[in-house]
mmCIF file of C-alpha atoms in Angstrom:
data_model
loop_
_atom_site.group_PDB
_atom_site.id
_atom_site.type_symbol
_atom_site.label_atom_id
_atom_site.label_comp_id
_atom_site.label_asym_id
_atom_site.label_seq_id
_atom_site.Cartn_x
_atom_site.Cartn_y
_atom_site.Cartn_z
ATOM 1 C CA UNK A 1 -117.091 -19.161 79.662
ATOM 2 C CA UNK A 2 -116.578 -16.881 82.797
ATOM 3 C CA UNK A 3 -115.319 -13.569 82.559
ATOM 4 C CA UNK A 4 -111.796 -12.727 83.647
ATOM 5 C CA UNK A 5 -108.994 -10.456 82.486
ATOM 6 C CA UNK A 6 -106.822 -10.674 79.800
ATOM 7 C CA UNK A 7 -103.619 -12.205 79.791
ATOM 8 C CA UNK A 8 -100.506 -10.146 79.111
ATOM 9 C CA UNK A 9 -97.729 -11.811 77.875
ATOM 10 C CA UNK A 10 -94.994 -12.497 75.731
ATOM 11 C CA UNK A 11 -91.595 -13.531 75.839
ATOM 12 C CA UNK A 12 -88.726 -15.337 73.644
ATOM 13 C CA UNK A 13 -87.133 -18.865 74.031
ATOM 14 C CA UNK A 14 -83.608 -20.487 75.362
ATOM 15 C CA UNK A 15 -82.109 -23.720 75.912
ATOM 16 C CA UNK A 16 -79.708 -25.089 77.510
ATOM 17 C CA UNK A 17 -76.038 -25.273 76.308
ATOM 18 C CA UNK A 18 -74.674 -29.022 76.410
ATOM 19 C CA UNK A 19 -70.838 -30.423 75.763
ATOM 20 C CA UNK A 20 -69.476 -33.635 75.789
ATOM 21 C CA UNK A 21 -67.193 -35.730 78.303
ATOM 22 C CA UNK A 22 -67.529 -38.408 80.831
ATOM 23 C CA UNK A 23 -71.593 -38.897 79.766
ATOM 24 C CA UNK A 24 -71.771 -35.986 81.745
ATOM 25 C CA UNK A 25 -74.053 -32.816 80.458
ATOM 26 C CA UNK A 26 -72.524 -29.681 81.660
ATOM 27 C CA UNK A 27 -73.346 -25.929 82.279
ATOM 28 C CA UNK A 28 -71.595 -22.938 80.466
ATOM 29 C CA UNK A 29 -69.595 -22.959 83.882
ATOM 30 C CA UNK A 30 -68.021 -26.295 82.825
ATOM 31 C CA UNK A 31 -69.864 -27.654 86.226
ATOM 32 C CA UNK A 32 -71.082 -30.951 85.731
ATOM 33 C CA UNK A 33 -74.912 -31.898 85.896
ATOM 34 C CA UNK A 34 -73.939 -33.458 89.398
ATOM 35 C CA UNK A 35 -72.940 -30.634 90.743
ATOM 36 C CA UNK A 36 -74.639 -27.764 89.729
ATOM 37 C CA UNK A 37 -76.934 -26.341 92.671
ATOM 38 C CA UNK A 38 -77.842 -23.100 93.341
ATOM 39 C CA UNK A 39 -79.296 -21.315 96.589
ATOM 40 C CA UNK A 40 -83.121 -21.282 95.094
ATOM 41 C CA UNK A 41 -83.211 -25.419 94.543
ATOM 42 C CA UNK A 42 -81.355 -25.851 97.837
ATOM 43 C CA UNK A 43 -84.225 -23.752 99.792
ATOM 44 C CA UNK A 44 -86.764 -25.458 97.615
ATOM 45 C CA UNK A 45 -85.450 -29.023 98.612
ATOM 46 C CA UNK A 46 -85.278 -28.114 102.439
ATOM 47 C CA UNK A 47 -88.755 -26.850 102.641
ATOM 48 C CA UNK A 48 -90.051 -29.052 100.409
ATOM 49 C CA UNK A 49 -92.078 -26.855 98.541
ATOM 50 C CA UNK A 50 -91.981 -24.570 95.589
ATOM 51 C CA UNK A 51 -93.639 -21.535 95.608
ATOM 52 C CA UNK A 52 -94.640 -19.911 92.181
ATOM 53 C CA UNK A 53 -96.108 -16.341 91.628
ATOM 54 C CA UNK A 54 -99.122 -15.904 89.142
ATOM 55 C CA UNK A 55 -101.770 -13.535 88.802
ATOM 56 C CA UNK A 56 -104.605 -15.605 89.579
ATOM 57 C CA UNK A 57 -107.098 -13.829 87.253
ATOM 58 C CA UNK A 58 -105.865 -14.452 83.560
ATOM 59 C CA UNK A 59 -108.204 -16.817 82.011
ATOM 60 C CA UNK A 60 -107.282 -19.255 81.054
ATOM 61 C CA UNK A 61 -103.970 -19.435 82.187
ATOM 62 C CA UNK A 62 -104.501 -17.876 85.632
ATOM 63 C CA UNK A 63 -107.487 -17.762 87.491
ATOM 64 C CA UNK A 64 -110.435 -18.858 90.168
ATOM 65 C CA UNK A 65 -113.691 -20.524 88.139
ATOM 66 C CA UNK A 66 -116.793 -19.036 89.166
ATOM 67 C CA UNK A 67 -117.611 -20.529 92.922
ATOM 68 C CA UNK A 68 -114.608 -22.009 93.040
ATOM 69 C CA UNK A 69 -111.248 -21.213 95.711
ATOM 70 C CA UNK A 70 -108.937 -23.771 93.800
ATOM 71 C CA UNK A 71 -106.868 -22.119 91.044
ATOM 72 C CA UNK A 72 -106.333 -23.441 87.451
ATOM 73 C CA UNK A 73 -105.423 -22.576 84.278
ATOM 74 C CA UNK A 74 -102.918 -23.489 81.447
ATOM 75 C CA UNK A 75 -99.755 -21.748 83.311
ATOM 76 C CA UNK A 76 -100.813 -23.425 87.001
ATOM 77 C CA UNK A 77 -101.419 -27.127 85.613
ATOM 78 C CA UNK A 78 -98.402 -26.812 84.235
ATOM 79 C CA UNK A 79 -96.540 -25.441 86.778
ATOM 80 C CA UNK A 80 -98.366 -28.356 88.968
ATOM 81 C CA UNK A 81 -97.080 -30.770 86.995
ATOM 82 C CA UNK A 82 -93.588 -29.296 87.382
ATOM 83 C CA UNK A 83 -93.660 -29.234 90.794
ATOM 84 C CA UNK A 84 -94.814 -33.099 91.076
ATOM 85 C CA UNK A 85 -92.150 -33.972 89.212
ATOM 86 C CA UNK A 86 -89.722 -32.853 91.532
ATOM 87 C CA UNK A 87 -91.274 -33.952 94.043
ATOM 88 C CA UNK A 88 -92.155 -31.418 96.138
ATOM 89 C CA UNK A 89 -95.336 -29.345 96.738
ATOM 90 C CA UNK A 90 -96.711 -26.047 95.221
ATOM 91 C CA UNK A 91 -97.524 -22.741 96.850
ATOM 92 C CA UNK A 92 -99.451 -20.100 94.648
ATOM 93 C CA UNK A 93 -98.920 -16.862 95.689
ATOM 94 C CA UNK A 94 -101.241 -14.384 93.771
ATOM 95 C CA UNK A 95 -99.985 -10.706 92.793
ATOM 96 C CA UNK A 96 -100.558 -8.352 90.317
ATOM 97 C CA UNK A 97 -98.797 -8.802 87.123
ATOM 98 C CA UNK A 98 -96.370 -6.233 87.321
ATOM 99 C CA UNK A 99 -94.938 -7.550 90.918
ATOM 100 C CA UNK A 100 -94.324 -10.819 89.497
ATOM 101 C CA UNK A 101 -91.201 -10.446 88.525
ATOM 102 C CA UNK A 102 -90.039 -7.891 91.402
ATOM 103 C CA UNK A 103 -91.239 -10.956 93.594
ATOM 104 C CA UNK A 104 -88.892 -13.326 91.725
ATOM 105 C CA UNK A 105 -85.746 -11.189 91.679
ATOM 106 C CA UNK A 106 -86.143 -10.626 95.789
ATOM 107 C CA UNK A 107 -86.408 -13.863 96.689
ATOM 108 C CA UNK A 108 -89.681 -13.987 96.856
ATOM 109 C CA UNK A 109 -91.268 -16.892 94.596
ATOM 110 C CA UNK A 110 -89.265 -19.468 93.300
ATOM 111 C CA UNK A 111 -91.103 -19.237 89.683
ATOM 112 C CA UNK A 112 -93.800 -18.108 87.322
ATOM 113 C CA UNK A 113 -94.580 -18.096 83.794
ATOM 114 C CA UNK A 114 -94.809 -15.351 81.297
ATOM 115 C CA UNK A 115 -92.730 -13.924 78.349
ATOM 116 C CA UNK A 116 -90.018 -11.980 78.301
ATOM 117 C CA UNK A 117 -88.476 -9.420 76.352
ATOM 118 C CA UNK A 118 -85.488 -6.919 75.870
ATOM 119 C CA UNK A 119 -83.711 -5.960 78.816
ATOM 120 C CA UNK A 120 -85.905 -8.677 80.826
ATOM 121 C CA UNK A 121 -84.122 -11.650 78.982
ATOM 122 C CA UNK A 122 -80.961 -10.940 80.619
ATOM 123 C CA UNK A 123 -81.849 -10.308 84.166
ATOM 124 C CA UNK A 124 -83.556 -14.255 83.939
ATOM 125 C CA UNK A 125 -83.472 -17.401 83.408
ATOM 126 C CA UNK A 126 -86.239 -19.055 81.160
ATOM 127 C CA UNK A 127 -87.364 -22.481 80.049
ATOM 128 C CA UNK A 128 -87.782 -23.049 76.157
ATOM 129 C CA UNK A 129 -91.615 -22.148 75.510
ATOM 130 C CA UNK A 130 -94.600 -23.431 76.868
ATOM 131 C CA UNK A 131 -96.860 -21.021 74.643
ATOM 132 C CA UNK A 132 -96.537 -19.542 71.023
ATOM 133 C CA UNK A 133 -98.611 -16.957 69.999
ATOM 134 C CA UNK A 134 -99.182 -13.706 67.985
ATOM 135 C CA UNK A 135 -101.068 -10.537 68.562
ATOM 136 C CA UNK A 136 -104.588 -10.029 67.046
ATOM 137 C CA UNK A 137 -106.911 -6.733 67.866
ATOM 138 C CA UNK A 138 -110.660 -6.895 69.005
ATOM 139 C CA UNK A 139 -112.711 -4.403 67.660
ATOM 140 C CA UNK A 140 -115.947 -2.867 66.889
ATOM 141 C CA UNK A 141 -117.933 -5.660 64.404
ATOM 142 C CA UNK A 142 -119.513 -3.321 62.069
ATOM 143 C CA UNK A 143 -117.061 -1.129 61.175
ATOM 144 C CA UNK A 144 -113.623 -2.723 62.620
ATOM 145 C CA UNK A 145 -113.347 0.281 64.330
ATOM 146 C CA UNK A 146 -111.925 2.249 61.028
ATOM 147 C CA UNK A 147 -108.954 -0.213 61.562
ATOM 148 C CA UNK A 148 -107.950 -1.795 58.162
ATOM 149 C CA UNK A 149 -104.321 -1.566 58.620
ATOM 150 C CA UNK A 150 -101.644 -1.038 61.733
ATOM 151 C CA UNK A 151 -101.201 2.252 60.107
ATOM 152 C CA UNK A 152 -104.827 3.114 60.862
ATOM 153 C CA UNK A 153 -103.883 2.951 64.798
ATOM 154 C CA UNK A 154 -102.954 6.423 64.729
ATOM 155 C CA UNK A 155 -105.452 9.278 66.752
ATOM 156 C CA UNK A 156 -107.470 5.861 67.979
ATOM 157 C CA UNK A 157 -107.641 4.817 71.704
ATOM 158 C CA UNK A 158 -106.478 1.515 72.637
ATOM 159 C CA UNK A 159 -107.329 -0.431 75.757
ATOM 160 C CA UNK A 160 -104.983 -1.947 77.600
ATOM 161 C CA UNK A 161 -101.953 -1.600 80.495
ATOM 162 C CA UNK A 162 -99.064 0.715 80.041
ATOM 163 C CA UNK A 163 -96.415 -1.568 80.407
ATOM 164 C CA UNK A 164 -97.053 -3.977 77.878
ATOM 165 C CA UNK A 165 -95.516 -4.719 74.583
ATOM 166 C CA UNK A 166 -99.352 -4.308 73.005
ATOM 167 C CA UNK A 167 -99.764 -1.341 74.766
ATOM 168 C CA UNK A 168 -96.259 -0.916 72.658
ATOM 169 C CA UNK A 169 -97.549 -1.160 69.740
ATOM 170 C CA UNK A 170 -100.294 0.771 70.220
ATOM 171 C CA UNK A 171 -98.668 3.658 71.040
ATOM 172 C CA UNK A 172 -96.045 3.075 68.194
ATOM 173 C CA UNK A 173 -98.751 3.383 65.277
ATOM 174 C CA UNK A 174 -100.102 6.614 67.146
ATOM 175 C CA UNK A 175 -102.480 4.971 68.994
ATOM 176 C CA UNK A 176 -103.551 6.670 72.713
ATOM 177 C CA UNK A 177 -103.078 4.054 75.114
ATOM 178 C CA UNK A 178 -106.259 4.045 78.100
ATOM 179 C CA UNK A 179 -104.946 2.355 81.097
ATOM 180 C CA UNK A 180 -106.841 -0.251 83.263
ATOM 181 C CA UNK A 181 -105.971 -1.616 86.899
ATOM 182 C CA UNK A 182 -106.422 -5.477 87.519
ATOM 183 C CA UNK A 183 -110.106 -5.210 85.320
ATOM 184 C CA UNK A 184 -111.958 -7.876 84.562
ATOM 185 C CA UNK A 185 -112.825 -8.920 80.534
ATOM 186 C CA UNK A 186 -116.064 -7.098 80.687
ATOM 187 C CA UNK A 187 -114.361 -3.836 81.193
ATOM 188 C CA UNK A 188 -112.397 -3.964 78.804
ATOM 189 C CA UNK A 189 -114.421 -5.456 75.651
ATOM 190 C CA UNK A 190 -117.413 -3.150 76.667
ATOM 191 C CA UNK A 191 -115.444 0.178 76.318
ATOM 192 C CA UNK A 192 -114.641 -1.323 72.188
ATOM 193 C CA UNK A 193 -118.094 -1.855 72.195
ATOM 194 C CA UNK A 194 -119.493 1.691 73.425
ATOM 195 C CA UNK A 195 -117.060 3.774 71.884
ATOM 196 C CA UNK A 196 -114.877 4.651 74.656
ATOM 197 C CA UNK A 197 -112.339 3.005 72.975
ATOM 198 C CA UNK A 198 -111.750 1.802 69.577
ATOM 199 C CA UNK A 199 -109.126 -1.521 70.265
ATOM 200 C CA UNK A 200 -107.703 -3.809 72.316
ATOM 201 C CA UNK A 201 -104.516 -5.459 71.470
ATOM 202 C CA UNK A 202 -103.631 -8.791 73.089
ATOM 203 C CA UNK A 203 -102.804 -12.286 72.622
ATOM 204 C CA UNK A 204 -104.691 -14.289 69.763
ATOM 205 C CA UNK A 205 -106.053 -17.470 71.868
ATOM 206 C CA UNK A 206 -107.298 -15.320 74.761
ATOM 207 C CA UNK A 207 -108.699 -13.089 72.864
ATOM 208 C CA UNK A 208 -110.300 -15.420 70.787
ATOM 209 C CA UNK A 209 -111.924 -17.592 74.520
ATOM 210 C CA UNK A 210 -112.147 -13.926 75.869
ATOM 211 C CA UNK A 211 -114.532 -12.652 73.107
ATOM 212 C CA UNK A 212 -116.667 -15.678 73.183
ATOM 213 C CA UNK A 213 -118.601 -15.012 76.488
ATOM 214 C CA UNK A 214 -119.617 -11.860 75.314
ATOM 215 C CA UNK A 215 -121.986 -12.312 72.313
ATOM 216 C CA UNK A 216 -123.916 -9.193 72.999
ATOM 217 C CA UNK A 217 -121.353 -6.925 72.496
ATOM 218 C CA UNK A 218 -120.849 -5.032 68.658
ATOM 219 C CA UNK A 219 -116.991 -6.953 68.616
ATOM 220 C CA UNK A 220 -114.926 -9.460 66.686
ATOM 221 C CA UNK A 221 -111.129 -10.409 66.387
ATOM 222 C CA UNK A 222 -110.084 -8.237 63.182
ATOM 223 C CA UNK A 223 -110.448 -10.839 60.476
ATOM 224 C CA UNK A 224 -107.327 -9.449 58.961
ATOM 225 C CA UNK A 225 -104.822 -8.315 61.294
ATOM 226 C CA UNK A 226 -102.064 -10.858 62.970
ATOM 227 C CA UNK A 227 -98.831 -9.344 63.999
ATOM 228 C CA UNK A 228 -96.061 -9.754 66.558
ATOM 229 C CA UNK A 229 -95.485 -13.652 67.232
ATOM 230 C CA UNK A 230 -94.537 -14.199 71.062
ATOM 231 C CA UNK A 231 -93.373 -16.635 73.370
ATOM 232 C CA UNK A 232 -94.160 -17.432 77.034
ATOM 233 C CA UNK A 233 -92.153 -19.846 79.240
ATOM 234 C CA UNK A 234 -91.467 -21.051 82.969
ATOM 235 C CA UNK A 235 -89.126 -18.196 84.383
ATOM 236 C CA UNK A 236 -86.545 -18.281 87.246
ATOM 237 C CA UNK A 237 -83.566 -16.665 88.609
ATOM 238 C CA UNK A 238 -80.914 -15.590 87.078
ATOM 239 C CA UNK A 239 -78.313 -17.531 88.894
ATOM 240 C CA UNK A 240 -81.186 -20.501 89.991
ATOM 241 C CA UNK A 241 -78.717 -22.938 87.888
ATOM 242 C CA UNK A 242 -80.040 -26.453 89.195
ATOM 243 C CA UNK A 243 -83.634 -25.251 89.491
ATOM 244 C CA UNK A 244 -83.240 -24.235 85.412
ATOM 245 C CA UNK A 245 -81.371 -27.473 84.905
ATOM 246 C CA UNK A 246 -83.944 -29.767 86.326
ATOM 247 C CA UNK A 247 -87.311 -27.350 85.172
ATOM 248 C CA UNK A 248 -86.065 -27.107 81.418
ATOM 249 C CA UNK A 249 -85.545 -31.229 80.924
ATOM 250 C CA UNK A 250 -89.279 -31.303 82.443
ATOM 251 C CA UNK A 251 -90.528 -29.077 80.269
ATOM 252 C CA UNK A 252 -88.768 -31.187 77.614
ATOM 253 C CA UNK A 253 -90.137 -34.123 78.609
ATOM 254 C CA UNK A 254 -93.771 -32.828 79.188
ATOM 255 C CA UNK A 255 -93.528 -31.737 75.191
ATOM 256 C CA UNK A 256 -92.355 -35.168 74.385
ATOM 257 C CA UNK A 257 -95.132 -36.874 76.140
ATOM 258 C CA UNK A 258 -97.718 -34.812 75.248
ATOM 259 C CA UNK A 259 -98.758 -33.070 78.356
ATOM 260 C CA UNK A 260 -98.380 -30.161 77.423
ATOM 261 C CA UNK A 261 -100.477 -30.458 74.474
ATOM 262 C CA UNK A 262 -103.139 -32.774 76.834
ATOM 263 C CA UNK A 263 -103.182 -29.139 79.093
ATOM 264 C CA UNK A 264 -103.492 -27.019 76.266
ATOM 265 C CA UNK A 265 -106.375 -28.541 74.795
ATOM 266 C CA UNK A 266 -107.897 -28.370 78.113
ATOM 267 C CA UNK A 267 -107.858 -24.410 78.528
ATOM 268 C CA UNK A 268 -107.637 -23.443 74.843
ATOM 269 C CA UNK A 269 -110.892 -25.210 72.990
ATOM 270 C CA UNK A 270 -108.815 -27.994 71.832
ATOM 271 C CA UNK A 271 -106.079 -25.672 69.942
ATOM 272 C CA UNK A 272 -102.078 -26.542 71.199
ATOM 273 C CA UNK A 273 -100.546 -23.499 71.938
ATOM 274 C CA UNK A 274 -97.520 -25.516 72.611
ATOM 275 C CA UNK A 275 -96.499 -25.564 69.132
ATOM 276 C CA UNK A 276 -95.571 -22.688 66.876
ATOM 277 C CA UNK A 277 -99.195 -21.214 64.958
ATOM 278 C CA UNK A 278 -98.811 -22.131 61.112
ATOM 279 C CA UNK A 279 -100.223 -18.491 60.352
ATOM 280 C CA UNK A 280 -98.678 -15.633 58.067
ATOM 281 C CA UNK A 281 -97.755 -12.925 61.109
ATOM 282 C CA UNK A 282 -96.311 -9.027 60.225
ATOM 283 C CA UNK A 283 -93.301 -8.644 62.634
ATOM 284 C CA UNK A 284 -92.994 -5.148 63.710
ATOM 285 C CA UNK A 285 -89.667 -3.497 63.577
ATOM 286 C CA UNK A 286 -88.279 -1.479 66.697
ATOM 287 C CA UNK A 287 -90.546 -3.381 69.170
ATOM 288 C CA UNK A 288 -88.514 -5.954 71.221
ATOM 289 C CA UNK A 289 -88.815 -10.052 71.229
#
């Protein structure tokens, strides 16, 4: 298990609206499939290519193995896939997570996957999911960090990046939020394990590969504590109708056909994160899906 950061994500699910007539599936414009086209698929047809923005070091949805220039991960395979079935090639371009989606509304990628939430939904256009998860907390092994309950958050610090939703929830139970740039696992996990902080709230499956490669630290995944389900999916633009069109009956198909369970089982120790967890989560109230 190599050592990379820790994926930041979450986001809710939509599909696309279908009526009847002539055999014909049609848009909530009342285009037909034949028709609909957009500016993005049009570009993306020309050049041939389609060019995706990810963060490159998210493991293991994002990132470079060690000695390795070739990127992988659950969110590129998939996103590979996509691209082969419509025929065209894939360009990566590698940012920090925050720029993704400033990328996508300039113009600048075609693509990318993550969740999305609140005000985001409406500014984009998303694929049903690719990923279901829920939020879990890593910390300290021998005394869980005096964490027993969400309530117990308050006066501790959490690790973690200030514009996420765990860095959300964090700060809604009281909880002071210490910041990190683009740092690697080993940052992160050590500062639970000295004491510099007390938590780090993330994504259950990551957190669950993440905590594996480092046995020497005093940390676990609270045994206890599952809250916040979440969603991630492929995301366009807004107006991208064709490229959503064609990307969502992929995505379809690649559930049907089990590829995206095949790719999941790849990155995630054999667990399908393509399905919903059959787990008993706490949904917070006043924190955005």
């Amino acid at each position: 298990m190599k050592r990379f950061v820790l994926l930041l994500a979450i986001g809710l699910i939509t599909l696309l609206a279908a009526c009847g007539g002539d055999d014909k599936e049609s848009t909530s414009a009342g285009v037909s499939e034949s028709e609909v086209t957009d500016e993005v698929w049009e570009k993306i047809q020309d050049e041939g290519v389609l060019t995706v923005g990810t963060a490159g070091t998210l493991y293991p949805s994002t990132y470079y193995p060690e000695d390795s220039d070739e990127l992988t991960g659950y969110e590129v395979e998939i996103q590979r896939e996509i691209a082969n079935r419509l025929g065209v090639d894939i360009e990566f371009e590698v940012m920090g997570f925050d720029a993704i989606l400033t990328a996508l509304d300039s113009g600048r990628i075609d693509m990318t996957a993550m969740g999305l939430r609140g005000e985001r939904k409406e500014k984009f256009s998303y694929t049903q999911p690719i990923k279901y998860s829920y939020a879990t907390m890593i910390v300290r092994k021998d005394d869980h960090s005096g964490i027993n309950s969400l309530e117990d958050l308050e006066g501790k610090v959490a690790g973690g990046a200030a514009t996420t939703v765990y860095s959300e929830i964090a700060e809604k139970f009281g909880a002071e939020v210490k910041t990190y740039g683009n740092a690697t696992n080993d940052a992160y996990l050590r500062d639970v394990h000295n004491g510099r902080t007390d938590v780090v709230i993330n994504d259950y499956y990551l957190q669950s590969l993440a905590i594996q490669a480092f046995p020497e630290f005093n940390i676990e995944l609270h045994p206890d504590l599952k809250f916040h389900t979440s969603t991630a999916s492929i995301v366009m633009p807004k107006h991208a109708d064709k490229l959503h069109q064609e990307v969502e009956q992929i995505v379809a198909d690649m559930l049907e056909d089990g590829t995206l369970k095949k790719i999941s089982e790849e990155f995630f120790d054999g667990q399908d994160v393509s399905v919903e967890p059959e787990e008993d989560i706490i949904e917070i109230e006043g924190i955005a899906k």
